[in-house]
CSV table of C-alpha atoms in Angstrom, one decimal:
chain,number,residue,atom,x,y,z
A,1,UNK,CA,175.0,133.9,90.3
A,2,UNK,CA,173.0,135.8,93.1
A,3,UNK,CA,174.3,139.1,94.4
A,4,UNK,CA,173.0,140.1,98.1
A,5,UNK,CA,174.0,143.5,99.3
A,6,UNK,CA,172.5,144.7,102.5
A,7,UNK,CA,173.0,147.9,104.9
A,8,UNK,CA,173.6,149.4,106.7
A,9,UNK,CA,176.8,147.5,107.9
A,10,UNK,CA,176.1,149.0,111.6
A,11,UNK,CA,172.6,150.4,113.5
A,12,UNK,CA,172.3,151.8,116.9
A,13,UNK,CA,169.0,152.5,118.1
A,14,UNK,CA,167.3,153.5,121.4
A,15,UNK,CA,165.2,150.9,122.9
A,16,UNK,CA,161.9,151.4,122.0
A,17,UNK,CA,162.4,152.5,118.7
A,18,UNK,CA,162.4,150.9,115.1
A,19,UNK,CA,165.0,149.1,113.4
A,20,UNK,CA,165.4,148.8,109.4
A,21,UNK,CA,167.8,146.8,107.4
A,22,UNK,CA,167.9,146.5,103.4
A,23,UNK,CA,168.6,143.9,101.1
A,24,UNK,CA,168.6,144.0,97.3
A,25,UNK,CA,169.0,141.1,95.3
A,26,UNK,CA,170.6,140.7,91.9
A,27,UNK,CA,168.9,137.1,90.4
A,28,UNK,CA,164.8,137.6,89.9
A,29,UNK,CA,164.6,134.3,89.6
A,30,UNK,CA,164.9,134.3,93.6
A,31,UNK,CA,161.7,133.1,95.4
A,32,UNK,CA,162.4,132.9,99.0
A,33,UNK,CA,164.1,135.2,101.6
A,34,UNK,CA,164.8,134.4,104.8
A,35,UNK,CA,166.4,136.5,107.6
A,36,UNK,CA,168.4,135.0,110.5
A,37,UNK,CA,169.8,136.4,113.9
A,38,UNK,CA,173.3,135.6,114.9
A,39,UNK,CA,174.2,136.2,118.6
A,40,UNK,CA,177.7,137.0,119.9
A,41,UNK,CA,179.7,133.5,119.4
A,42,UNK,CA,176.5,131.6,118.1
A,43,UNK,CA,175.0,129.8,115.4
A,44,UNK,CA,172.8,132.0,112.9
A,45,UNK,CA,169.0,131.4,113.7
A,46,UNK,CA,166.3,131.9,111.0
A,47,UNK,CA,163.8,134.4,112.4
A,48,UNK,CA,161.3,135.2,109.5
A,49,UNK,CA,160.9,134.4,106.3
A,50,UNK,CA,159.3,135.3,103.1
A,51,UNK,CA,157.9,134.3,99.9
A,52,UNK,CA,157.8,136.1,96.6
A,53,UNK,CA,154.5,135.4,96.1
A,54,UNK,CA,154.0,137.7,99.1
A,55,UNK,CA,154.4,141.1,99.7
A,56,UNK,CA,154.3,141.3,103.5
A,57,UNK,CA,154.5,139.2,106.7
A,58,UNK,CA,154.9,139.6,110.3
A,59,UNK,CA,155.3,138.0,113.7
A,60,UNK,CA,154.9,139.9,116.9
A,61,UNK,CA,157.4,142.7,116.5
A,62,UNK,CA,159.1,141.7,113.6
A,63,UNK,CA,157.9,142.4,109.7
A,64,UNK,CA,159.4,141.9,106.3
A,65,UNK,CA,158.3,143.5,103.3
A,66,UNK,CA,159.2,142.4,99.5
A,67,UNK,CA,159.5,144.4,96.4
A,68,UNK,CA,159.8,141.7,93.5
A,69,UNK,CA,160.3,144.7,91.1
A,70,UNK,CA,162.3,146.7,92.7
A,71,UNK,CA,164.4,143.2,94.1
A,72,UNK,CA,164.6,144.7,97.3
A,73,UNK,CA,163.6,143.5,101.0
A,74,UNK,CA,163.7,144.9,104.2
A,75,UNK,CA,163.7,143.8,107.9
A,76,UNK,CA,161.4,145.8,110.4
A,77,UNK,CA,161.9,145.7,114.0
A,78,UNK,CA,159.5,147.6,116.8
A,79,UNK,CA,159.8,148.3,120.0
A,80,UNK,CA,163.4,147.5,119.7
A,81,UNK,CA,164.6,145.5,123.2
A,82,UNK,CA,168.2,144.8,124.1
A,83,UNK,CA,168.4,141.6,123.8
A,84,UNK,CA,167.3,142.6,120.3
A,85,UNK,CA,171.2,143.1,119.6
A,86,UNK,CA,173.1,140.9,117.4
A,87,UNK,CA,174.2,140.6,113.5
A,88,UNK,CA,171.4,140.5,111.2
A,89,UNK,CA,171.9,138.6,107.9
A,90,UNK,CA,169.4,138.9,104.8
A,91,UNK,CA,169.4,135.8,102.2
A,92,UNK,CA,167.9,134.9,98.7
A,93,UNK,CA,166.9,131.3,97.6
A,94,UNK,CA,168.6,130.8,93.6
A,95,UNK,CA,168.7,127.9,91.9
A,96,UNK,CA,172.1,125.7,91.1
A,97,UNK,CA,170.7,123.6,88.0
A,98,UNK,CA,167.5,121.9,89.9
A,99,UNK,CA,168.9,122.4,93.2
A,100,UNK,CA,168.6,125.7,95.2
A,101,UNK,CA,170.8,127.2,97.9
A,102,UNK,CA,171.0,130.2,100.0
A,103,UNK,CA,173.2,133.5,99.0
A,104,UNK,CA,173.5,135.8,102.3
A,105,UNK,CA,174.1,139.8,102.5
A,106,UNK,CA,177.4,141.0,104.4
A,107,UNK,CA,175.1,141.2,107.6
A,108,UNK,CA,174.1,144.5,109.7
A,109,UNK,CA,175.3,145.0,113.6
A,110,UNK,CA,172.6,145.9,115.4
A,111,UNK,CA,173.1,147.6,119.0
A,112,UNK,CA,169.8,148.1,120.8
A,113,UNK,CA,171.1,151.2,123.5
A,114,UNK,CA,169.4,150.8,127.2
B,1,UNK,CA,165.9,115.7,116.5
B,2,UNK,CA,169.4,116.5,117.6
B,3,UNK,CA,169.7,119.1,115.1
B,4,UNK,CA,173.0,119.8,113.4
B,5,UNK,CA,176.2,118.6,114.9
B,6,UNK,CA,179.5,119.6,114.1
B,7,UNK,CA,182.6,119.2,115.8
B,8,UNK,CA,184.8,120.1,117.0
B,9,UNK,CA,183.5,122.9,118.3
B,10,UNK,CA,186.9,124.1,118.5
B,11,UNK,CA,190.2,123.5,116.3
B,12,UNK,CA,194.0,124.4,116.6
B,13,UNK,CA,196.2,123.5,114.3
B,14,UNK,CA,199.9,124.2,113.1
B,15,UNK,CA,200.7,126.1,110.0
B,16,UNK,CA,201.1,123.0,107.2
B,17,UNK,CA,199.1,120.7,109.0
B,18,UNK,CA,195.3,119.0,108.0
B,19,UNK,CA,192.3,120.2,109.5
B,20,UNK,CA,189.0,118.2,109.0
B,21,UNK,CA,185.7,119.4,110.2
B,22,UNK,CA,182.6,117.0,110.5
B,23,UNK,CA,179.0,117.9,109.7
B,24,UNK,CA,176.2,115.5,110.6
B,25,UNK,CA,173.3,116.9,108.9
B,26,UNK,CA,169.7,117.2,110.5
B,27,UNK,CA,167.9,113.3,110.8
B,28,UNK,CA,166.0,113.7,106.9
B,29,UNK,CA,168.2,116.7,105.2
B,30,UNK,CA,170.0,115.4,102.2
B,31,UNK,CA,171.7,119.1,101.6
B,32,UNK,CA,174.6,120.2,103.2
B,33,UNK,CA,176.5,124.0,103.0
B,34,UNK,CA,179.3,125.0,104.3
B,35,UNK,CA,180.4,128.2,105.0
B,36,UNK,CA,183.2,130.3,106.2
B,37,UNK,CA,182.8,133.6,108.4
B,38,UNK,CA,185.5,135.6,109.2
B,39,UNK,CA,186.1,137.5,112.6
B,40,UNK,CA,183.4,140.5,112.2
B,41,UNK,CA,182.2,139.7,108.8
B,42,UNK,CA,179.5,138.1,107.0
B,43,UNK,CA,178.7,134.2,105.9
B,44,UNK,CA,180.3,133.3,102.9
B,45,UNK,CA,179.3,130.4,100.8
B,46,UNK,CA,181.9,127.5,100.3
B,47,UNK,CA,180.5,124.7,98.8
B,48,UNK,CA,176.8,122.8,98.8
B,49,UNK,CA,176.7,119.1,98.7
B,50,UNK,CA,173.8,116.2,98.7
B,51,UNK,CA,174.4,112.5,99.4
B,52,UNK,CA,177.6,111.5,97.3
B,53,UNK,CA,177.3,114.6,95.2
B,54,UNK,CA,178.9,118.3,94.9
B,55,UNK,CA,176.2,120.4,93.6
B,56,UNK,CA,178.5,124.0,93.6
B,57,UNK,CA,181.5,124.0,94.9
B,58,UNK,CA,182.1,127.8,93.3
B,59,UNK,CA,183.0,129.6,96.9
B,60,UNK,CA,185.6,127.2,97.3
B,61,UNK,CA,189.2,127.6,96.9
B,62,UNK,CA,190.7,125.4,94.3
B,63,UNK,CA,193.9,124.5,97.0
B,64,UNK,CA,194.3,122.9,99.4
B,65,UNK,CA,190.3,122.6,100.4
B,66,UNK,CA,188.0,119.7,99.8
B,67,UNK,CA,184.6,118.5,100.7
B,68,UNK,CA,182.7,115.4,100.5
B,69,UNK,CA,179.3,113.8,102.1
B,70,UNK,CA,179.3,110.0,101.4
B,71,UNK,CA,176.4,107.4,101.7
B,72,UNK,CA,177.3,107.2,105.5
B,73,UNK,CA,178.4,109.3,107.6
B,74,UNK,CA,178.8,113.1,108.2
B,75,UNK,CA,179.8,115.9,105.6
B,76,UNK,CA,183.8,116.4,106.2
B,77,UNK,CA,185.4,119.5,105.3
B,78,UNK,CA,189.0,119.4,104.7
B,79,UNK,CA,192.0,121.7,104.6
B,80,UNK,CA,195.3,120.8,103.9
B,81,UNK,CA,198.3,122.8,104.8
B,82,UNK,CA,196.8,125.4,106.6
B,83,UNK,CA,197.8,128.9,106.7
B,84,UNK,CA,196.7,131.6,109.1
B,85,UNK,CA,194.2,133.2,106.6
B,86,UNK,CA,192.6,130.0,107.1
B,87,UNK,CA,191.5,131.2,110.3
B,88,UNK,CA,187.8,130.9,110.7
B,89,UNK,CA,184.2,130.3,111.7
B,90,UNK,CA,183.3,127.4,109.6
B,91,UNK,CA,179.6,126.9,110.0
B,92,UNK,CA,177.5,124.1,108.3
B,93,UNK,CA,174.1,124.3,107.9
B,94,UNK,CA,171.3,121.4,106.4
B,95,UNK,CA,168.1,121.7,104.5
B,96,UNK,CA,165.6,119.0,103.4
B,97,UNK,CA,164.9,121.3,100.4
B,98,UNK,CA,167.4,123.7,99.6
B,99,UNK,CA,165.8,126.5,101.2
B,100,UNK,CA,164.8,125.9,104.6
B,101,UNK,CA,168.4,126.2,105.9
B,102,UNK,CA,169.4,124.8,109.8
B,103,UNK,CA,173.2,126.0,111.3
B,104,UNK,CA,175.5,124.0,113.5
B,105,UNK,CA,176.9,126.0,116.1
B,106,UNK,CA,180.3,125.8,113.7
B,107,UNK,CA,183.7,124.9,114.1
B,108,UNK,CA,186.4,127.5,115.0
B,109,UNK,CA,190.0,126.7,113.5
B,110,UNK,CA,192.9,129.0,114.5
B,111,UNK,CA,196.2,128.3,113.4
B,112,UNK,CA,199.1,129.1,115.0
């Protein structure tokens, strides 16, 4: 089955600055990659996604990038804000016979310091 | 579009006794997940489910833990005999396609 790994497992940046997390993935037969954001005592929310059939995509400060060979992805965050903080997870679309589901990375702790 | 409902929202139960959690699946989203977080750590997969059907139950233990979704009704998760390593965030989530993936705000069992 699909292997997710992701770091770093905690990130502390200043606001204002750039955040990065990384995700490889194990199965190349994964197609979709979506990140979510999971507040303190909340539901994960899906935040971005992408494609393999694309190697970039952004929205406002947030950007993913996809390297199909290398089976790595990355979550890009500018002009980091506090309320920016939360768990981060990464996930990979595989398929289960002619059904897909979602395989998640461990998750990364973002603090965004005032 | 309610979204996806689970409840309780909250759960306490005794050590050996049943716990059943209830998923009810966004209006139009056939699949179902389930999955398990413990304190501080990441999602894990338990088992995926459409109407009537276990597609992969794989993250599941073989004990004491069951799932179904029938024609009617919500997606129940069930654990007999609970032990305190059952403990947990038990979060379901629904897609219409297997990808596109929508999270309840999860049920939290403690045993005690």
């Amino acid at each position: 089955g699909e292997n997710v790994e992701q770091h770093p497992s905690t990130l502390s940046v200043q606001e204002g600055d750039s955040a990065v997390i990384k995700c490889t993935y194990s199965d190349s037969a994964s197609n979709y990659f979506p990140w979510y954001k999971q507040e303190l005592g909340k539901r994960p929310q899906l935040i971005i996604d992408i494609r393999s059939n694309v190697g970039e995509k952004k929205d406002q400060r947030i950007a993913v990038t996809l390297n199909k060979t290398a089976k790595h992805f990355s979550l890009h965050i500018t002009e980091t804000q506090p309320e920016d903080s939360a768990v981060y997870f990464c996930a990979a679309s595989n398929s289960v016979g002619s059904a897909r589901q979602l395989t998640f990375g461990s998750g990364t702790q973002l603090t965004v310091l005032p | 579009n309610a979204g996806v409902m689970q409840n309780p929202r909250h759960l306490v139960r005794r050590r050996g006794q049943e716990a059943r959690l209830r998923c009810s699946p966004m209006k139009g989203h056939s699949h179902v997940y389930w999955y398990r977080q413990l304190p501080e750590e990441g999602l894990k997969f338990m088992v995926y489910l459409q109407k009537e059907n276990i597609i992969d139950e794989s993250g599941m233990p073989k004990e004491r833990f069951s799932a179904e979704f029938p024609k009617e009704g919500p997606s129940i998760l069930r654990i007999q005999q609970v032990v305190r390593g059952d403990s947990a965030a038990y979060f379901c989530a629904s897609s219409p396609n297997g990808e596109l993936v929508t999270f309840g705000s999860g049920t939290r069992l403690t045993v005690v």
